[in-house]
Tab-separated table of N, CA and C in Angstrom:
chain	number	residue	atom	x	y	z
A	66	UNK	N	-92.817	43.194	-39.436
A	66	UNK	CA	-93.458	41.745	-39.657
A	66	UNK	C	-94.805	42.118	-40.120
A	67	UNK	N	-95.198	41.182	-41.234
A	67	UNK	CA	-96.267	40.949	-42.012
A	67	UNK	C	-97.457	40.807	-41.199
A	68	UNK	N	-98.559	41.891	-41.443
A	68	UNK	CA	-100.010	41.618	-40.527
A	68	UNK	C	-100.561	40.466	-41.583
A	69	UNK	N	-100.725	39.397	-40.661
A	69	UNK	CA	-102.023	38.526	-41.201
A	69	UNK	C	-103.642	38.799	-40.448
A	70	UNK	N	-104.668	38.469	-40.910
A	70	UNK	CA	-105.901	38.646	-40.865
A	70	UNK	C	-105.969	37.302	-39.577
A	71	UNK	N	-106.903	37.869	-38.740
A	71	UNK	CA	-107.234	37.103	-37.350
A	71	UNK	C	-108.178	36.266	-37.648
A	72	UNK	N	-108.047	34.776	-37.060
A	72	UNK	CA	-109.328	33.682	-37.648
A	72	UNK	C	-110.613	34.189	-37.185
A	73	UNK	N	-111.913	33.779	-37.526
A	73	UNK	CA	-113.200	33.959	-37.178
A	73	UNK	C	-113.349	33.443	-35.960
A	74	UNK	N	-112.894	32.519	-35.741
A	74	UNK	CA	-112.533	31.956	-34.184
A	74	UNK	C	-112.161	32.283	-32.750
A	75	UNK	N	-111.141	33.054	-33.444
A	75	UNK	CA	-110.571	34.302	-32.558
A	75	UNK	C	-111.101	35.649	-32.125
A	76	UNK	N	-111.322	35.743	-33.144
A	76	UNK	CA	-112.421	37.087	-33.196
A	76	UNK	C	-113.895	36.853	-32.355
A	77	UNK	N	-114.609	35.673	-32.695
A	77	UNK	CA	-115.929	35.393	-31.941
A	77	UNK	C	-115.122	35.376	-30.327
A	78	UNK	N	-114.440	34.482	-30.323
A	78	UNK	CA	-113.581	34.305	-28.701
A	78	UNK	C	-112.983	35.579	-28.099
A	79	UNK	N	-113.103	36.577	-28.755
A	79	UNK	CA	-112.505	37.816	-28.154
A	79	UNK	C	-113.850	38.558	-27.913
A	80	UNK	N	-114.992	38.876	-28.650
A	80	UNK	CA	-116.107	39.393	-27.983
A	80	UNK	C	-116.715	38.837	-27.550
A	81	UNK	N	-116.751	37.404	-27.339
A	81	UNK	CA	-117.460	36.662	-26.051
A	81	UNK	C	-116.865	37.338	-25.002
A	82	UNK	N	-115.379	36.975	-24.856
A	82	UNK	CA	-114.883	37.843	-23.163
A	82	UNK	C	-115.028	38.984	-22.936
A	83	UNK	N	-115.282	40.023	-24.209
A	83	UNK	CA	-115.169	41.078	-23.782
A	83	UNK	C	-117.120	41.422	-23.595
A	84	UNK	N	-117.785	41.226	-24.247
A	84	UNK	CA	-119.238	40.838	-23.520
A	84	UNK	C	-119.761	40.410	-22.659
A	85	UNK	N	-119.009	39.148	-21.999
A	85	UNK	CA	-119.194	38.592	-20.739
A	85	UNK	C	-118.952	39.458	-19.108
A	86	UNK	N	-117.375	40.028	-20.025
A	86	UNK	CA	-117.194	40.782	-18.941
A	86	UNK	C	-117.709	42.210	-18.464
A	87	UNK	N	-118.552	42.721	-19.747
A	87	UNK	CA	-119.512	43.640	-19.490
A	87	UNK	C	-120.824	43.612	-18.869
A	88	UNK	N	-121.200	42.231	-19.052
A	88	UNK	CA	-122.714	41.842	-18.670
A	88	UNK	C	-122.460	41.441	-17.083
A	89	UNK	N	-120.789	41.167	-17.001
A	89	UNK	CA	-120.634	41.056	-15.164
A	89	UNK	C	-120.843	42.223	-14.318
A	90	UNK	N	-119.990	43.067	-14.983
A	90	UNK	CA	-119.582	44.328	-14.739
A	90	UNK	C	-120.838	45.314	-14.348
A	91	UNK	N	-121.528	45.335	-15.630
A	91	UNK	CA	-123.178	45.965	-15.503
A	91	UNK	C	-124.147	45.453	-14.669
A	92	UNK	N	-123.799	43.935	-14.440
A	92	UNK	CA	-124.838	43.487	-13.123
A	92	UNK	C	-124.456	43.748	-11.778
A	93	UNK	N	-123.417	44.426	-11.353
A	93	UNK	CA	-122.785	44.719	-10.354
A	93	UNK	C	-123.431	46.055	-9.707
A	94	UNK	N	-123.950	46.806	-10.856
A	94	UNK	CA	-124.276	48.379	-11.010
A	94	UNK	C	-125.808	48.145	-10.903
A	95	UNK	N	-126.585	47.112	-12.008
A	95	UNK	CA	-128.108	47.466	-12.116
A	95	UNK	C	-128.559	46.345	-12.306
A	96	UNK	N	-129.735	45.880	-12.241
A	96	UNK	CA	-130.356	44.907	-13.188
A	96	UNK	C	-130.704	45.151	-14.567
A	97	UNK	N	-130.033	44.085	-15.073
A	97	UNK	CA	-130.346	44.166	-16.489
A	97	UNK	C	-131.725	44.523	-17.049
A	98	UNK	N	-132.333	44.398	-16.389
A	98	UNK	CA	-133.721	44.047	-16.852
A	98	UNK	C	-134.516	45.601	-16.968
A	99	UNK	N	-133.984	46.570	-15.597
A	99	UNK	CA	-134.149	47.418	-15.481
A	99	UNK	C	-133.236	48.870	-16.289
A	100	UNK	N	-131.998	48.196	-16.752
A	100	UNK	CA	-130.880	49.078	-17.268
A	100	UNK	C	-130.396	48.395	-18.475
A	101	UNK	N	-131.452	47.882	-19.880
A	101	UNK	CA	-130.615	47.449	-20.150
A	101	UNK	C	-129.646	47.776	-21.290
A	102	UNK	N	-129.340	48.886	-21.241
A	102	UNK	CA	-128.607	49.911	-22.303
A	102	UNK	C	-127.153	49.837	-21.349
A	103	UNK	N	-127.170	49.537	-20.047
A	103	UNK	CA	-125.706	49.493	-19.142
A	103	UNK	C	-124.591	48.770	-20.116
A	104	UNK	N	-124.794	47.393	-20.218
A	104	UNK	CA	-123.972	46.477	-20.826
A	104	UNK	C	-123.250	47.043	-22.203
A	105	UNK	N	-124.577	47.327	-23.213
A	105	UNK	CA	-124.063	47.646	-24.572
A	105	UNK	C	-123.141	49.111	-24.448
A	106	UNK	N	-123.706	50.017	-23.319
A	106	UNK	CA	-123.121	51.013	-23.221
A	106	UNK	C	-121.362	51.238	-23.080
A	107	UNK	N	-121.150	50.004	-21.793
A	107	UNK	CA	-120.010	49.816	-21.549
A	107	UNK	C	-118.915	49.047	-22.476
A	108	UNK	N	-119.279	48.132	-23.029
A	108	UNK	CA	-118.908	47.949	-24.673
A	108	UNK	C	-118.434	48.948	-25.008
A	109	UNK	N	-119.277	49.769	-25.134
A	109	UNK	CA	-118.804	51.246	-26.162
A	109	UNK	C	-117.809	51.718	-25.557
A	110	UNK	N	-117.911	51.778	-24.201
A	110	UNK	CA	-116.487	52.913	-23.408
A	110	UNK	C	-115.442	51.780	-23.666
A	111	UNK	N	-115.295	50.776	-23.465
A	111	UNK	CA	-114.270	49.437	-23.356
A	111	UNK	C	-113.700	49.536	-25.074
A	112	UNK	N	-114.568	49.581	-25.543
A	112	UNK	CA	-114.263	49.725	-27.056
A	112	UNK	C	-113.397	50.895	-27.499
A	113	UNK	N	-113.910	52.563	-27.414
A	113	UNK	CA	-113.495	53.812	-27.440
A	113	UNK	C	-112.267	53.575	-26.868
A	114	UNK	N	-111.775	53.404	-25.137
A	114	UNK	CA	-110.851	53.284	-24.706
A	114	UNK	C	-109.313	52.732	-25.312
A	115	UNK	N	-109.850	51.215	-25.259
A	115	UNK	CA	-108.911	50.045	-25.465
A	115	UNK	C	-108.388	50.090	-26.873
A	116	UNK	N	-109.773	49.811	-27.889
A	116	UNK	CA	-109.079	49.951	-29.131
A	116	UNK	C	-108.647	51.196	-29.786
A	117	UNK	N	-109.329	52.365	-29.283
A	117	UNK	CA	-108.562	53.748	-29.721
A	117	UNK	C	-107.320	53.864	-28.968
A	118	UNK	N	-107.229	53.831	-27.985
A	118	UNK	CA	-105.630	53.955	-27.362
A	118	UNK	C	-104.751	52.487	-27.717
A	119	UNK	N	-105.100	51.562	-27.397
A	119	UNK	CA	-104.258	50.168	-27.249
A	119	UNK	C	-104.413	49.258	-28.757
A	120	UNK	N	-105.699	49.631	-29.229
A	120	UNK	CA	-105.639	48.445	-30.289
A	120	UNK	C	-105.855	47.030	-29.918
A	121	UNK	N	-106.570	46.658	-28.749
A	121	UNK	CA	-106.928	45.775	-28.040
A	121	UNK	C	-107.705	45.648	-26.878
A	122	UNK	N	-108.893	45.137	-26.535
A	122	UNK	CA	-109.330	44.642	-25.589
A	122	UNK	C	-109.197	43.835	-24.830
A	123	UNK	N	-109.389	43.453	-23.705
A	123	UNK	CA	-108.956	42.147	-22.875
A	123	UNK	C	-109.170	41.043	-23.655
A	124	UNK	N	-110.598	41.035	-24.207
A	124	UNK	CA	-110.636	39.514	-25.016
A	124	UNK	C	-109.892	39.234	-26.045
A	125	UNK	N	-109.499	40.927	-26.754
A	125	UNK	CA	-108.330	40.815	-27.874
A	125	UNK	C	-107.141	40.142	-27.243
A	126	UNK	N	-106.814	40.467	-26.337
A	126	UNK	CA	-105.219	40.179	-26.023
A	126	UNK	C	-105.285	38.534	-25.479
A	127	UNK	N	-106.310	38.026	-25.075
A	127	UNK	CA	-106.316	36.629	-24.409
A	127	UNK	C	-106.238	35.998	-26.013
A	128	UNK	N	-107.164	36.540	-26.801
A	128	UNK	CA	-106.947	35.595	-27.985
A	128	UNK	C	-105.933	36.235	-29.051
A	129	UNK	N	-105.031	36.964	-28.603
A	129	UNK	CA	-104.200	37.489	-29.389
A	129	UNK	C	-104.431	37.670	-31.077
A	130	UNK	N	-105.176	38.859	-30.673
A	130	UNK	CA	-105.122	39.423	-32.109
A	130	UNK	C	-105.357	40.771	-31.670
A	131	UNK	N	-105.613	41.767	-32.489
A	131	UNK	CA	-105.381	43.191	-32.540
A	131	UNK	C	-106.386	43.969	-33.307
A	132	UNK	N	-107.167	45.233	-33.472
A	132	UNK	CA	-107.623	45.958	-34.094
A	132	UNK	C	-107.116	47.064	-34.576
A	133	UNK	N	-106.344	47.167	-35.807
A	133	UNK	CA	-105.197	48.363	-36.188
A	133	UNK	C	-106.053	49.164	-37.137
A	134	UNK	N	-105.278	50.169	-37.578
A	134	UNK	CA	-105.894	51.008	-38.430
A	134	UNK	C	-105.221	50.680	-39.990
A	135	UNK	N	-106.025	50.483	-40.939
A	135	UNK	CA	-105.807	50.080	-42.161
A	135	UNK	C	-104.566	50.961	-42.877
A	136	UNK	N	-104.632	52.452	-42.573
A	136	UNK	CA	-103.770	53.376	-43.046
A	136	UNK	C	-102.074	52.894	-42.100
A	137	UNK	N	-102.275	52.879	-41.105
A	137	UNK	CA	-100.830	53.246	-40.076
A	137	UNK	C	-100.621	51.719	-39.415
A	138	UNK	N	-101.837	51.021	-39.335
A	138	UNK	CA	-100.915	49.747	-38.203
A	138	UNK	C	-100.786	49.702	-37.140
A	139	UNK	N	-101.558	51.044	-36.718
A	139	UNK	CA	-101.425	51.614	-35.137
A	139	UNK	C	-103.018	51.423	-34.986
A	140	UNK	N	-102.910	51.740	-33.392
A	140	UNK	CA	-104.572	52.190	-32.745
A	140	UNK	C	-105.306	53.050	-33.839
A	141	UNK	N	-106.439	52.734	-33.765
A	141	UNK	CA	-107.919	53.407	-34.686
A	141	UNK	C	-108.391	54.763	-34.168
A	142	UNK	N	-108.246	55.240	-33.020
A	142	UNK	CA	-108.462	56.263	-32.370
A	142	UNK	C	-109.882	56.195	-32.179
A	143	UNK	N	-110.037	57.095	-31.049
A	143	UNK	CA	-111.549	56.695	-29.908
A	143	UNK	C	-112.571	56.920	-31.057
A	144	UNK	N	-112.682	57.962	-31.687
A	144	UNK	CA	-113.987	58.335	-32.594
A	144	UNK	C	-114.304	56.993	-33.866
A	145	UNK	N	-113.259	56.514	-33.939
A	145	UNK	CA	-113.302	55.362	-34.793
A	145	UNK	C	-113.619	53.861	-34.025
A	146	UNK	N	-112.816	54.307	-32.848
A	146	UNK	CA	-113.691	52.732	-32.101
A	146	UNK	C	-114.818	52.646	-32.131
A	147	UNK	N	-115.154	54.136	-31.685
A	147	UNK	CA	-116.721	53.928	-31.090
A	147	UNK	C	-117.561	53.779	-32.160
A	148	UNK	N	-117.264	54.269	-33.138
A	148	UNK	CA	-117.977	53.941	-34.744
A	148	UNK	C	-117.988	52.093	-34.992
A	149	UNK	N	-116.939	52.066	-34.866
A	149	UNK	CA	-116.625	50.673	-34.879
A	149	UNK	C	-117.749	49.741	-33.967
A	150	UNK	N	-117.811	49.919	-32.807
A	150	UNK	CA	-118.517	49.306	-31.486
A	150	UNK	C	-119.941	49.928	-31.456
A	151	UNK	N	-120.444	50.960	-32.417
A	151	UNK	CA	-121.408	50.827	-32.404
A	151	UNK	C	-122.073	49.848	-33.588
A	152	UNK	N	-121.435	49.816	-34.786
A	152	UNK	CA	-122.058	48.574	-35.863
A	152	UNK	C	-121.888	47.326	-35.186
A	153	UNK	N	-120.859	47.252	-34.666
A	153	UNK	CA	-120.689	45.838	-34.167
A	153	UNK	C	-122.218	45.554	-33.040
A	154	UNK	N	-122.662	46.587	-32.289
A	154	UNK	CA	-123.477	46.180	-31.779
A	154	UNK	C	-124.831	45.892	-32.149
A	155	UNK	N	-124.898	46.468	-34.009
A	155	UNK	CA	-125.947	46.051	-34.719
A	155	UNK	C	-125.878	44.589	-35.112
A	156	UNK	N	-125.115	44.301	-34.894
A	156	UNK	CA	-124.727	42.755	-35.370
A	156	UNK	C	-124.386	42.252	-36.997
A	157	UNK	N	-125.549	42.834	-37.619
A	157	UNK	CA	-125.313	43.013	-39.222
A	157	UNK	C	-124.510	43.314	-39.879
A	158	UNK	N	-123.599	44.089	-39.412
A	158	UNK	CA	-122.562	44.580	-40.288
A	158	UNK	C	-121.115	43.354	-39.931
A	159	UNK	N	-121.405	43.164	-39.164
A	159	UNK	CA	-120.390	41.931	-38.256
A	159	UNK	C	-120.342	40.401	-39.431
A	160	UNK	N	-121.548	40.461	-39.862
A	160	UNK	CA	-121.600	39.115	-40.542
A	160	UNK	C	-121.648	39.233	-42.066
A	161	UNK	N	-121.304	40.441	-42.181
A	161	UNK	CA	-121.149	40.631	-43.581
A	161	UNK	C	-119.701	40.649	-43.840
A	162	UNK	N	-118.701	40.111	-44.623
A	162	UNK	CA	-117.194	39.915	-44.503
A	162	UNK	C	-117.099	39.731	-45.707
A	163	UNK	N	-115.732	40.673	-46.496
A	163	UNK	CA	-115.114	40.528	-47.375
A	163	UNK	C	-114.015	39.467	-47.568
A	164	UNK	N	-113.624	38.944	-48.618
A	164	UNK	CA	-112.337	37.829	-48.378
A	164	UNK	C	-111.347	37.899	-47.733
A	165	UNK	N	-110.855	39.486	-47.122
A	165	UNK	CA	-109.883	39.086	-45.954
A	165	UNK	C	-110.070	39.379	-44.661
A	166	UNK	N	-111.864	38.943	-44.388
A	166	UNK	CA	-112.208	38.838	-42.658
A	166	UNK	C	-112.345	40.369	-42.392
A	167	UNK	N	-112.635	41.578	-42.912
A	167	UNK	CA	-113.369	42.541	-42.860
A	167	UNK	C	-115.270	42.734	-42.810
A	168	UNK	N	-115.042	43.180	-41.958
A	168	UNK	CA	-116.739	43.034	-41.261
A	168	UNK	C	-117.380	44.755	-42.087
A	169	UNK	N	-118.600	44.807	-42.009
A	169	UNK	CA	-118.869	46.389	-42.668
A	169	UNK	C	-118.412	47.058	-41.528
A	170	UNK	N	-118.111	46.750	-40.280
A	170	UNK	CA	-117.896	47.738	-39.132
A	170	UNK	C	-116.057	48.188	-39.092
A	171	UNK	N	-115.604	47.067	-39.891
A	171	UNK	CA	-114.204	47.024	-40.131
A	171	UNK	C	-113.681	48.093	-41.032
A	172	UNK	N	-114.952	47.750	-42.282
A	172	UNK	CA	-114.564	48.881	-43.446
A	172	UNK	C	-115.156	50.382	-43.014
A	173	UNK	N	-115.783	50.535	-42.336
A	173	UNK	CA	-116.538	52.191	-42.118
A	173	UNK	C	-115.701	52.692	-40.818
A	174	UNK	N	-114.458	52.127	-40.081
A	174	UNK	CA	-113.856	52.213	-39.328
A	174	UNK	C	-112.397	52.409	-39.817
A	175	UNK	N	-112.661	51.808	-41.120
A	175	UNK	CA	-111.006	51.850	-41.491
A	175	UNK	C	-110.325	50.734	-40.542
A	176	UNK	N	-110.709	49.958	-40.033
A	176	UNK	CA	-109.893	49.184	-39.403
A	176	UNK	C	-109.598	47.519	-39.724
A	177	UNK	N	-108.275	47.096	-39.354
A	177	UNK	CA	-108.291	45.279	-39.923
A	177	UNK	C	-107.879	44.766	-38.565
A	178	UNK	N	-108.653	43.608	-38.027
A	178	UNK	CA	-108.351	42.681	-36.895
A	178	UNK	C	-107.269	41.292	-37.439
A	179	UNK	N	-106.311	41.827	-36.595
A	179	UNK	CA	-104.838	40.949	-37.344
A	179	UNK	C	-104.679	40.230	-35.863
A	180	UNK	N	-103.452	39.216	-36.330
A	180	UNK	CA	-103.069	38.070	-35.427
A	180	UNK	C	-102.006	38.929	-34.872
A	181	UNK	N	-101.683	38.771	-33.560
A	181	UNK	CA	-100.237	39.253	-33.128
A	181	UNK	C	-99.391	38.102	-33.201
A	182	UNK	N	-99.701	37.435	-33.436
A	182	UNK	CA	-98.588	35.884	-33.454
A	182	UNK	C	-97.998	36.140	-34.869
A	183	UNK	N	-96.597	36.005	-34.880
A	183	UNK	CA	-95.959	36.183	-36.693
A	183	UNK	C	-96.378	34.929	-37.680
A	184	UNK	N	-96.430	34.751	-38.605
A	184	UNK	CA	-97.006	33.847	-39.425
A	184	UNK	C	-96.186	33.146	-39.512
A	185	UNK	N	-96.418	31.615	-39.348
A	185	UNK	CA	-95.648	30.815	-39.742
A	185	UNK	C	-94.896	30.737	-41.163
A	186	UNK	N	-93.498	30.417	-40.840
A	186	UNK	CA	-92.658	30.633	-42.207
A	186	UNK	C	-92.406	28.834	-42.754
């Protein structure tokens, strides 16, 4: 199966779903004003576990995309997933993309966000 880059709209849709879930879950445990670090921390945990082991978060699954290693095409592993998450939280690296749609956070982690749907022939 040939890998194709995921569209920007699917990528934004996935991060929107993931962030919304992190906000809702963190809100159940603490007031966001008193613990503003909880939602971003939860996002890092979600990225570390789900991207690290399964190459997809829930938002990515719903949007039919995966975050894979450039070298192997498989999951990127926990340390690189956390690095990618930290850089994504800074937001600026995600806005700077190359012609293949890879942001600085993807380049640093050696990852690529691809569509899980086969390319139209």
